[in-house]
Coordinates of C-alpha atoms in Angstrom, one line a residue:
Chain A
X940 CA 104.1 107.0 119.2
X941 CA 107.9 106.7 118.2
X942 CA 109.3 103.8 115.9
X943 CA 109.3 101.5 119.1
X944 CA 106.4 102.4 120.2
X945 CA 105.0 101.3 117.0
X946 CA 106.8 98.4 116.4
X947 CA 105.7 97.4 119.7
X948 CA 101.7 98.3 119.6
X949 CA 102.9 96.3 115.9
X950 CA 103.5 92.4 118.6
X951 CA 101.5 93.1 120.5
X952 CA 97.3 94.2 120.1
X953 CA 98.2 94.8 116.3
X954 CA 98.2 91.3 115.9
X955 CA 95.8 90.4 118.7
X956 CA 93.4 92.3 116.5
X957 CA 94.3 91.2 113.2
X958 CA 94.5 87.3 114.0
X959 CA 91.3 88.0 115.5
X960 CA 89.8 89.3 112.4
X961 CA 91.3 87.1 110.1
X962 CA 90.8 84.1 112.2
X963 CA 86.7 85.0 112.3
X964 CA 86.2 85.6 109.2
X965 CA 87.6 82.9 107.9
X966 CA 85.9 80.4 110.3
X967 CA 82.3 83.1 109.8
X968 CA 82.8 81.6 106.1
X969 CA 83.4 78.6 105.9
X970 CA 81.2 77.7 108.6
X971 CA 78.8 79.0 106.6
X972 CA 79.6 77.1 103.4
X973 CA 79.5 74.2 105.4
X974 CA 76.0 74.0 107.6
X975 CA 74.0 74.4 104.4
X976 CA 74.6 71.0 103.9
X977 CA 75.0 69.7 100.6
X978 CA 72.2 68.6 97.9
X979 CA 71.6 65.1 98.9
X980 CA 73.0 62.8 95.6
X981 CA 70.5 60.2 94.9
X982 CA 72.0 58.9 91.4
X983 CA 74.5 55.5 91.8
X984 CA 78.2 56.5 92.1
X985 CA 80.8 55.4 89.2
X986 CA 82.9 52.8 91.0
X987 CA 87.0 54.1 91.2
X988 CA 86.4 57.7 92.0
X989 CA 86.0 57.8 96.1
X990 CA 89.3 59.8 96.9
X991 CA 88.7 61.8 94.0
X992 CA 87.8 65.4 96.2
X993 CA 91.1 64.6 97.8
X994 CA 92.9 64.2 94.5
X995 CA 91.3 67.0 92.5
X996 CA 92.5 69.4 95.3
X997 CA 95.9 67.9 94.5
X998 CA 95.6 67.9 90.9
X999 CA 93.9 71.2 90.5
X1000 CA 97.5 72.5 91.1
X1001 CA 98.6 71.3 88.8
X1002 CA 98.9 72.8 85.3
X1003 CA 96.3 72.2 82.3
X1004 CA 98.7 71.2 79.5
X1005 CA 95.9 74.1 77.2
X1006 CA 96.0 76.6 79.2
X1007 CA 99.8 76.3 80.1
X1008 CA 100.2 77.7 76.2
X1009 CA 97.4 79.3 75.7
X1010 CA 98.4 82.1 79.0
X1011 CA 101.7 80.7 79.9
X1012 CA 103.0 85.0 81.0
X1013 CA 99.4 84.6 83.8
X1014 CA 101.1 80.5 84.5
X1015 CA 104.4 81.2 84.8
X1016 CA 104.3 84.5 87.2
X1017 CA 101.2 82.8 89.3
X1018 CA 103.6 79.7 89.4
X1019 CA 106.7 82.3 90.9
X1020 CA 104.8 83.7 92.8
X1021 CA 102.5 81.0 95.1
X1022 CA 105.6 79.8 95.4
X1023 CA 108.0 82.3 96.0
X1024 CA 105.3 83.3 98.6
X1025 CA 105.4 80.8 100.3
X1026 CA 109.2 80.2 100.4
X1027 CA 109.3 83.0 102.3
X1028 CA 107.0 83.0 104.6
X1029 CA 107.5 79.3 105.2
X1030 CA 111.6 79.0 105.0
X1031 CA 113.4 82.4 107.1
X1032 CA 114.0 82.0 110.2
X1033 CA 112.5 84.7 112.1
X1034 CA 109.3 83.4 110.2
X1035 CA 109.8 80.6 111.5
X1036 CA 110.0 81.7 115.1
X1037 CA 106.9 82.8 115.2
X1038 CA 105.3 80.1 114.1
X1039 CA 107.0 78.3 116.8
X1040 CA 106.6 80.6 119.6
X1041 CA 102.0 80.7 118.1
X1042 CA 101.6 77.6 117.1
X1043 CA 104.3 75.2 118.8
X1044 CA 105.7 73.8 115.5
X1045 CA 109.4 74.8 113.9
X1046 CA 111.4 73.8 110.7
X1047 CA 115.0 74.2 108.9
X1048 CA 115.0 77.0 108.2
X1049 CA 116.4 78.3 104.4
X1050 CA 119.6 80.5 104.3
X1051 CA 118.7 83.9 104.4
X1052 CA 120.4 84.6 100.8
X1053 CA 118.2 81.9 99.4
X1054 CA 115.4 83.0 101.0
X1055 CA 116.1 87.1 99.7
X1056 CA 117.4 86.1 96.6
X1057 CA 113.3 84.4 96.2
X1058 CA 111.9 86.9 97.1
X1059 CA 113.1 89.0 95.2
X1060 CA 111.8 86.8 92.3
X1061 CA 108.6 86.8 94.2
X1062 CA 108.1 90.9 94.3
X1063 CA 109.2 90.4 89.5
X1064 CA 106.4 88.2 89.8
X1065 CA 103.8 90.6 91.1
X1066 CA 104.6 93.3 89.4
X1067 CA 105.0 92.0 86.0
X1068 CA 101.5 90.4 86.6
X1069 CA 99.9 93.4 86.9
X1070 CA 101.8 95.3 84.3
X1071 CA 100.3 91.8 82.2
X1072 CA 97.1 92.9 83.8
X1073 CA 97.1 96.2 82.5
X1074 CA 98.6 95.5 79.3
X1075 CA 95.5 92.7 78.5
X1076 CA 92.4 94.1 77.3
X1077 CA 90.2 90.6 78.4
X1078 CA 92.3 90.6 82.3
X1079 CA 91.9 94.5 82.9
X1080 CA 88.1 94.2 81.6
X1081 CA 87.1 91.6 84.3
X1082 CA 89.2 93.0 87.1
X1083 CA 87.7 94.6 90.0
X1084 CA 88.8 96.3 92.8
X1085 CA 89.5 93.1 94.6
X1086 CA 91.6 92.4 92.5
X1087 CA 94.0 95.0 92.5
X1088 CA 93.5 94.9 96.4
X1089 CA 94.4 91.4 96.3
X1090 CA 97.1 92.0 94.6
X1091 CA 98.9 94.8 96.7
X1092 CA 98.1 93.5 100.1
X1093 CA 100.6 90.5 99.2
X1094 CA 102.7 92.9 97.6
X1095 CA 103.1 95.2 100.8
X1096 CA 105.2 92.1 103.0
X1097 CA 107.4 90.7 100.7
X1098 CA 107.9 94.8 99.4
X1099 CA 108.3 96.1 103.4
X1100 CA 110.2 92.1 103.9
X1101 CA 112.7 93.5 101.0
X1102 CA 113.4 96.2 102.5
X1103 CA 113.4 95.6 106.2
X1104 CA 115.6 92.2 105.4
X1105 CA 118.2 95.6 103.5
X1106 CA 117.5 98.6 105.7
X1107 CA 116.7 100.4 102.9
X1108 CA 114.0 103.8 102.6
X1109 CA 112.9 103.4 106.7
X1110 CA 115.3 103.2 109.3
X1111 CA 114.6 99.3 110.0
X1112 CA 112.8 98.9 113.2
X1113 CA 109.8 101.9 111.7
X1114 CA 110.2 99.7 108.6
X1115 CA 109.8 95.9 110.4
X1116 CA 106.5 97.5 112.3
X1117 CA 106.0 98.7 108.9
X1118 CA 106.0 94.9 107.3
X1119 CA 104.2 94.1 110.1
X1120 CA 102.0 95.9 110.2
X1121 CA 101.2 94.6 106.5
X1122 CA 100.9 91.2 107.0
X1123 CA 98.3 92.2 109.7
X1124 CA 96.7 94.1 107.5
X1125 CA 96.7 91.5 104.5
X1126 CA 95.3 89.0 107.5
X1127 CA 92.4 91.7 108.1
X1128 CA 91.1 91.7 104.7
X1129 CA 92.5 87.8 103.8
X1130 CA 88.8 86.5 104.7
X1131 CA 86.4 89.2 102.6
X1132 CA 88.2 90.0 99.8
X1133 CA 89.1 86.8 96.8
X1134 CA 92.3 86.2 99.1
X1135 CA 90.2 84.1 101.1
X1136 CA 90.8 81.5 98.4
X1137 CA 93.9 81.0 100.3
X1138 CA 90.9 78.6 103.2
X1139 CA 87.7 78.5 100.1
X1140 CA 90.6 76.5 97.8
X1141 CA 90.6 73.0 100.0
X1142 CA 86.7 73.1 100.1
X1143 CA 85.3 73.8 96.4
X1144 CA 88.1 71.7 94.9
X1145 CA 87.4 68.7 97.1
X1146 CA 83.7 69.8 96.6
X1147 CA 84.1 69.6 93.1
X1148 CA 86.6 66.7 92.8
X1149 CA 84.2 64.8 94.6
X1150 CA 80.5 65.5 92.7
X1151 CA 82.6 64.8 89.2
X1152 CA 84.3 61.1 90.5
X1153 CA 80.4 60.7 91.2
X1154 CA 79.9 60.8 87.8
X1155 CA 82.4 59.1 86.9
X1156 CA 84.6 62.2 85.2
X1157 CA 87.8 61.3 84.6
X1158 CA 90.1 63.4 86.6
Chain B
X1047 CA 150.0 131.1 125.1
X1048 CA 147.0 129.1 126.7
X1049 CA 145.2 130.2 129.9
X1050 CA 145.9 128.3 133.2
X1051 CA 142.8 127.0 133.3
X1052 CA 142.2 125.5 129.8
X1053 CA 142.1 121.6 129.8
X1054 CA 145.4 121.3 127.8
X1055 CA 147.1 123.7 130.8
X1056 CA 145.0 121.5 133.2
X1057 CA 146.2 117.6 131.1
X1058 CA 149.8 119.1 131.4
X1059 CA 150.1 119.6 134.9
X1060 CA 148.4 116.3 135.8
X1061 CA 151.6 115.0 133.8
X1062 CA 149.3 113.8 130.3
X1063 CA 152.3 113.7 127.7
X1064 CA 151.3 115.8 124.3
X1065 CA 151.2 112.2 122.4
X1066 CA 148.4 110.8 124.6
X1067 CA 146.8 113.7 124.3
X1068 CA 147.1 113.5 120.3
X1069 CA 146.3 109.7 120.7
X1070 CA 142.8 110.7 122.2
X1071 CA 142.4 113.3 120.1
X1072 CA 142.3 111.4 118.0
X1073 CA 140.1 108.1 118.9
X1074 CA 138.0 111.1 119.7
X1075 CA 137.8 112.3 115.4
X1076 CA 138.1 108.1 114.9
X1077 CA 135.0 108.1 117.5
X1078 CA 133.4 111.0 115.9
X1079 CA 133.7 110.3 112.5
X1080 CA 135.5 113.3 111.2
X1081 CA 138.6 112.6 109.0
X1082 CA 142.1 112.2 110.0
X1083 CA 142.8 116.8 109.4
X1084 CA 140.0 116.9 112.0
X1085 CA 142.3 116.0 114.5
X1086 CA 144.7 119.6 115.3
X1087 CA 141.8 120.7 115.3
X1088 CA 139.8 119.0 117.8
X1089 CA 143.3 119.0 119.6
X1090 CA 144.0 123.0 119.2
X1091 CA 140.4 123.7 120.1
X1092 CA 140.5 121.1 123.7
X1093 CA 144.1 122.1 124.2
X1094 CA 142.5 126.3 124.4
X1095 CA 139.1 124.9 126.3
X1096 CA 137.8 126.1 129.9
X1097 CA 136.7 123.9 132.0
X1098 CA 133.1 124.2 131.7
X1099 CA 131.2 124.0 134.8
X1100 CA 129.8 120.8 135.0
X1101 CA 126.0 120.0 136.7
X1102 CA 125.6 116.3 137.4
X1103 CA 121.6 115.9 138.9
X1104 CA 121.4 112.5 139.6
X1105 CA 117.7 111.3 140.6
X1106 CA 115.4 108.0 139.4
X1107 CA 118.8 106.1 139.3
X1108 CA 120.6 103.2 140.1
X1109 CA 124.0 105.0 139.7
X1110 CA 124.9 102.8 137.3
X1111 CA 125.4 105.7 134.7
X1112 CA 128.2 107.1 137.7
X1113 CA 129.9 103.6 137.9
X1114 CA 130.2 102.9 133.9
X1115 CA 131.4 106.5 133.9
X1116 CA 134.0 106.0 136.7
X1117 CA 135.3 102.7 136.2
X1118 CA 135.9 102.7 133.7
X1119 CA 139.5 102.2 132.2
X1120 CA 141.0 104.4 134.7
X1121 CA 143.6 106.1 134.6
X1122 CA 143.5 106.9 130.7
X1123 CA 142.7 110.0 128.9
X1124 CA 139.3 109.9 129.2
X1125 CA 139.0 110.0 134.0
X1126 CA 141.2 112.6 133.1
X1127 CA 138.5 114.4 130.9
X1128 CA 136.3 113.7 133.3
X1129 CA 138.5 114.4 135.8
X1130 CA 138.9 118.4 134.2
X1131 CA 135.5 119.4 133.3
X1132 CA 134.3 121.3 136.7
X1133 CA 132.2 118.6 138.2
X1134 CA 130.5 121.0 140.6
X1135 CA 127.9 119.2 142.0
X1136 CA 127.5 115.5 141.3
X1137 CA 126.3 113.9 145.0
X1138 CA 127.2 110.5 143.9
X1139 CA 131.0 111.5 143.8
X1140 CA 131.3 114.8 145.5
X1141 CA 133.6 115.0 149.0
X1142 CA 130.8 117.2 150.7
X1143 CA 127.3 116.8 151.5
X1144 CA 124.1 118.4 153.3
X1145 CA 124.1 121.4 153.0
X1146 CA 127.8 122.2 151.7
X1147 CA 127.2 120.7 148.5
X1148 CA 123.6 121.9 148.0
X1149 CA 125.4 125.5 148.2
X1150 CA 127.6 124.4 145.6
X1151 CA 125.2 123.8 143.6
X1152 CA 123.4 127.1 143.9
X1153 CA 126.4 128.7 143.4
X1154 CA 127.9 127.0 140.2
X1155 CA 124.2 127.6 139.1
X1156 CA 124.2 132.3 139.9
X1157 CA 127.9 132.1 138.9
X1158 CA 127.5 130.2 135.9
X1159 CA 124.2 130.9 135.0
X1160 CA 123.4 130.1 130.9
X1161 CA 127.3 128.1 130.7
X1162 CA 126.9 125.4 132.3
X1163 CA 126.2 122.5 131.3
X1164 CA 123.4 120.1 133.6
X1165 CA 124.2 116.1 133.4
X1166 CA 121.1 114.4 134.4
X1167 CA 120.5 110.7 135.7
X1168 CA 117.9 108.9 136.3
X1169 CA 114.2 109.2 136.1
X1170 CA 111.7 112.3 136.9
X1171 CA 108.8 111.2 139.1
X1172 CA 106.0 113.4 138.4
X1173 CA 102.8 111.6 141.0
X1174 CA 102.0 112.7 143.7
X1175 CA 103.1 115.8 143.5
X1176 CA 106.6 114.5 142.6
X1177 CA 107.7 112.9 146.7
X1178 CA 108.6 109.8 146.0
X1179 CA 112.4 111.5 145.4
X1180 CA 113.7 114.4 146.7
X1181 CA 117.3 115.5 147.3
X1182 CA 117.2 118.4 150.5
X1183 CA 113.5 118.1 151.3
X1184 CA 113.2 119.6 147.3
X1185 CA 111.9 116.9 144.9
X1186 CA 113.7 115.6 142.1
X1187 CA 110.9 117.5 139.1
X1188 CA 111.3 121.4 141.3
X1189 CA 115.3 120.7 141.1
X1190 CA 115.2 119.7 137.2
X1191 CA 113.3 122.5 136.5
X1192 CA 115.0 125.1 138.6
X1193 CA 118.2 123.9 137.3
X1194 CA 117.6 123.4 134.2
X1195 CA 117.4 126.9 133.8
X1196 CA 120.9 128.1 133.5
X1197 CA 121.7 125.6 131.9
X1198 CA 123.7 126.1 128.2
X1199 CA 122.9 122.5 127.3
X1200 CA 121.6 119.4 129.4
X1201 CA 123.6 115.8 128.7
X1202 CA 120.7 113.2 129.9
X1203 CA 123.0 110.6 130.5
X1204 CA 121.6 106.4 130.4
X1205 CA 117.8 105.6 129.5
X1206 CA 116.4 106.4 132.6
X1207 CA 117.1 109.8 132.4
X1208 CA 116.3 109.5 128.6
X1209 CA 113.4 107.7 128.1
X1210 CA 112.2 107.3 131.6
X1211 CA 114.1 103.7 131.6
X1212 CA 113.3 101.0 134.8
X1213 CA 111.1 103.5 136.7
X1214 CA 109.3 103.5 133.4
X1215 CA 108.3 100.3 133.7
X1216 CA 104.4 99.4 133.8
X1217 CA 102.9 100.0 136.5
X1218 CA 105.2 102.5 137.4
X1219 CA 104.4 103.2 139.8
X1220 CA 106.1 106.3 140.2
X1221 CA 104.7 108.5 137.7
X1222 CA 108.0 108.1 136.3
X1223 CA 109.4 111.1 132.9
X1224 CA 111.9 111.4 130.4
X1225 CA 114.1 115.3 130.9
X1226 CA 112.7 115.7 127.9
X1227 CA 109.0 115.4 129.0
X1228 CA 109.0 118.2 130.8
X1229 CA 112.1 120.7 129.5
X1230 CA 111.5 121.7 126.4
X1231 CA 113.2 125.0 125.9
X1232 CA 116.5 123.9 126.6
X1233 CA 118.3 122.0 123.9
X1234 CA 118.9 118.0 125.3
X1235 CA 121.0 115.3 124.0
X1236 CA 120.2 111.5 125.1
X1237 CA 123.0 109.4 125.8
X1238 CA 120.8 106.5 126.1
X1239 CA 121.8 102.8 127.6
X1240 CA 121.7 101.2 130.3
X1241 CA 124.4 102.3 131.5
X1242 CA 125.7 104.2 128.1
X1243 CA 129.5 103.9 126.9
X1244 CA 131.8 105.8 129.2
X1245 CA 133.7 106.1 126.2
X1246 CA 130.3 107.9 124.5
X1247 CA 129.4 110.5 127.5
X1248 CA 133.4 111.3 127.7
X1249 CA 132.8 111.1 123.3
X1250 CA 130.2 113.9 124.0
X1251 CA 131.7 115.9 125.6
X1252 CA 135.0 116.5 123.9
X1253 CA 132.5 117.7 121.2
X1254 CA 130.8 120.6 122.8
X1255 CA 134.5 121.2 123.9
X1256 CA 135.7 121.1 120.5
X1257 CA 133.0 122.6 119.2
X1258 CA 130.6 124.7 121.4
X1259 CA 128.0 123.1 120.0
X1260 CA 126.3 119.0 120.6
X1261 CA 126.6 117.1 117.5
X1262 CA 124.3 116.2 115.4
X1263 CA 121.0 113.8 116.5
X1264 CA 118.9 110.7 115.1
X1265 CA 115.2 111.5 115.9
X1266 CA 115.4 110.1 119.6
X1267 CA 117.5 112.7 120.8
X1268 CA 121.0 110.4 120.0
X1269 CA 123.9 112.2 118.8
X1270 CA 123.8 109.8 115.4
X1271 CA 128.2 110.0 115.2
X1272 CA 126.9 107.0 118.3
X1273 CA 124.0 105.6 117.7
X1274 CA 123.4 105.6 113.7
X1275 CA 124.2 102.6 113.4
X1276 CA 122.3 98.9 114.4
X1277 CA 124.5 96.0 116.4
X1278 CA 123.1 94.5 114.1
X1279 CA 124.7 96.4 111.2
X1280 CA 128.3 96.5 113.1
X1281 CA 127.7 92.6 115.2
X1282 CA 130.3 90.1 114.3
X1283 CA 127.8 87.3 114.6
X1284 CA 125.8 88.9 111.5
X1285 CA 127.7 86.9 108.6
X1286 CA 125.2 83.4 110.6
X1287 CA 122.5 85.4 110.7
X1288 CA 122.5 85.8 106.7
X1289 CA 123.3 82.4 106.1
X1290 CA 120.3 81.0 108.9
X1291 CA 122.9 79.7 111.4
X1292 CA 121.1 80.4 114.7
X1293 CA 122.7 79.2 118.3
X1294 CA 119.9 78.0 119.8
X1295 CA 120.1 77.4 123.5
X1296 CA 122.9 78.8 125.2
X1297 CA 125.4 76.4 125.5
X1298 CA 125.0 74.5 122.6
X1299 CA 127.6 74.3 119.5
X1300 CA 125.7 77.0 117.2
X1301 CA 126.6 79.5 120.8
X1302 CA 130.4 77.5 121.0
X1303 CA 130.5 78.4 117.2
X1304 CA 130.0 81.6 117.5
X1305 CA 126.3 82.0 115.5
X1306 CA 123.7 84.4 116.1
X1307 CA 121.7 85.2 118.5
X1308 CA 118.8 86.2 117.3
X1309 CA 116.6 83.5 117.9
X1310 CA 117.7 83.5 121.3
X1311 CA 116.1 86.9 122.1
X1312 CA 118.7 89.5 120.5
X1313 CA 117.1 92.4 119.9
X1314 CA 120.4 94.0 118.1
X1315 CA 118.8 94.6 114.6
X1316 CA 116.1 97.2 116.5
X1317 CA 118.7 99.0 119.0
X1318 CA 121.0 101.5 118.3
X1319 CA 124.7 101.8 120.3
X1320 CA 128.3 101.8 120.0
X1321 CA 128.3 98.3 121.6
X1322 CA 129.6 96.7 118.9
X1323 CA 132.0 99.2 117.9
X1324 CA 133.2 100.6 121.0
X1325 CA 132.6 98.0 123.4
X1326 CA 133.6 97.6 126.4
X1327 CA 136.1 97.4 129.4
X1328 CA 138.9 98.9 127.2
X1329 CA 137.1 97.3 123.9
X1330 CA 137.5 93.9 125.4
X1331 CA 134.0 92.7 124.4
X1332 CA 130.3 93.9 124.7
X1333 CA 127.3 91.6 125.9
X1334 CA 126.9 89.8 122.4
X1335 CA 130.8 88.9 122.3
X1336 CA 130.6 87.3 126.2
X1337 CA 127.3 85.2 124.7
X1338 CA 124.0 87.1 125.2
X1339 CA 121.6 88.2 123.0
X1340 CA 121.3 92.4 123.2
X1341 CA 119.1 93.8 125.6
X1342 CA 118.2 96.7 123.4
X1343 CA 119.1 98.9 126.7
X1344 CA 119.0 102.2 125.0
X1345 CA 116.2 102.2 122.9
X1346 CA 112.9 103.4 124.9
X1347 CA 110.9 100.7 126.7
X1348 CA 113.5 98.2 126.4
X1349 CA 111.7 96.6 130.3
X1350 CA 108.3 96.7 128.4
X1351 CA 109.5 95.5 124.7
X1352 CA 108.7 91.3 125.5
X1353 CA 111.1 89.1 127.2
X1354 CA 114.6 89.9 126.6
X1355 CA 114.7 86.2 125.2
X1356 CA 111.9 86.1 122.3
X1357 CA 112.6 86.7 119.4
X1358 CA 111.9 89.9 117.2
X1359 CA 110.1 88.4 115.4
X1360 CA 107.4 87.0 117.9
X1361 CA 104.1 88.3 119.4
X1362 CA 105.2 89.9 122.2
X1363 CA 101.7 89.6 124.0
X1364 CA 99.8 85.7 123.8
X1365 CA 97.8 85.2 121.1
X1366 CA 95.5 82.3 122.0
X1367 CA 92.7 83.8 124.0
X1368 CA 92.2 85.4 121.4
X1369 CA 92.1 83.4 118.4
X1370 CA 89.9 81.2 120.1
X1371 CA 87.2 84.0 121.1
X1372 CA 88.0 84.7 117.6
X1373 CA 87.3 81.2 116.4
X1374 CA 84.1 81.2 118.9
X1375 CA 82.5 83.8 117.7
X1376 CA 83.2 83.0 113.3
X1377 CA 81.4 79.3 114.1
X1378 CA 78.2 80.7 115.8
X1379 CA 78.4 83.5 113.6
X1380 CA 78.9 81.0 110.1
X1381 CA 76.1 79.2 111.9
X1382 CA 73.3 81.3 112.3
X1383 CA 74.3 83.0 108.5
X1384 CA 73.1 79.3 107.2
X1385 CA 70.9 78.5 109.6
X1386 CA 69.6 81.8 108.4
X1387 CA 70.1 82.0 104.5
X1388 CA 68.5 77.8 105.1
X1389 CA 65.7 79.2 106.6
X1390 CA 65.4 82.2 103.7
X1391 CA 65.1 79.2 100.9
X1392 CA 62.5 77.2 103.2
X1393 CA 60.4 80.2 103.0
X1394 CA 60.8 80.5 99.6
X1395 CA 59.7 77.5 99.0
X1396 CA 57.0 77.2 101.3
X1397 CA 55.2 80.5 99.4
X1398 CA 56.8 79.1 95.8
X1399 CA 53.2 78.6 94.1
X1400 CA 52.9 76.6 90.9
X1401 CA 52.6 79.1 87.9
X1402 CA 50.5 77.3 84.9
X1403 CA 50.8 78.5 80.7
X1404 CA 46.9 78.4 81.5
X1405 CA 47.8 81.1 85.0
X1406 CA 49.6 83.1 82.2
X1407 CA 47.0 83.1 79.7
X1408 CA 44.7 84.8 82.3

């Protein structure tokens, strides 16, 4: 199989398979959660907290002052890599073309050099996060295979994309195929690892926020 | 004193000046990425080189490769080099026809056995015994196998001969294959392109005449000197790619300003050829300079690599159907699991027995 054959497979059947598994897995999990239903809350709802669930979806993304002081490196690197990942994913012109082709939506791209710089920063943040996880005794103790797999699955598309863009390590065609395949691997495992939080976080945050709001908690 | 049959003697006889000859040698050295100090060596080698016998076989092809070569900026030294090789068989270009033509091929094969250069353009049909393309009653497959036996080396000129090309494209009704799929025991050099750049064909010939060997090849059997870099790497529109400036249609302001054609389906990043450096028509321009994206014609399977007008980062097959089926399966599966969980919970509830302190004290 030549480099081009691999690229064509990645852009054809590979993508179809990965996308299908991802959609199937995500909906399987989400629909299971939704179909289970909620316990009826017989208490009287406290006033003024009707939108607590929706507010919490966003408010939980803001840093918690106490935790920010205690785990500053986690916050700093966590924010860096989450924001960087989405900048690279959503604002690189070739990626926008993919969205335009598959979902019919497009938007203006950022200059490639800017996305390139952000990607490098994101890769560094991810590497530092791993180092911190291995260095910190509590984090190391709590870490499972899932944590390391999720980290590797997140790093792979960023690293391969960066190497492809700069024509490093492997011929461009092969590196582009590796990049697309790494994204497909991420899609395949996303519903079955901790990466499922990309979807479930909205559900769980709304659920918690709504329940707490019902009880009158200040959010 | 050089042999009167040598290339140098023939060129001089045809009125090619020493200055013109050295100019050609310099261009060849530059093309082959050799230092200027190699120019005299190339000149000396080419001067003394005897006209090698070349047998050119045309199989399932459109004659575009021959057109490309013959319509190259004549009269230049490349064309004279082409004249200066002993082209003993080429059924499009030769004057002889019918039995006389076939006799010329047989004679060349016998006389220069083990020494001639075999040039092939076009793919080889293999289905149904190779009946889909025959010459003088002989299938392409048989002719290739016969001619390859006595060849010193084989040049597969054009994407059809190198990778199967258009005839090989899905559904490939004739079972077309590349030369390298059939011949395994001879050195093969792939000079791909649809058509290949004339100066690349002559460049490979010049290398062969100068050094007596084939140049260093890439993993697809192409000479690295010409196919070592991608169109994208050498494209004059590359700065716009880096800046994220892309033409959205073929006639918008971006296109007029020479912005990158990536979004219009340019395959430059995955295409390895010398178009952006040697250009076409006496170095006038190349497709991207004319406002059209690269088709990727020098790569394998380029006809089956999705639309020419689809960006490289997009899927080559629609994903909607697979996504819809997966979504339906996910919803049904999720609901089934939820129902099962509810059932388990309900069963646990109904089977629950209240245990009192009295029971425990029993």
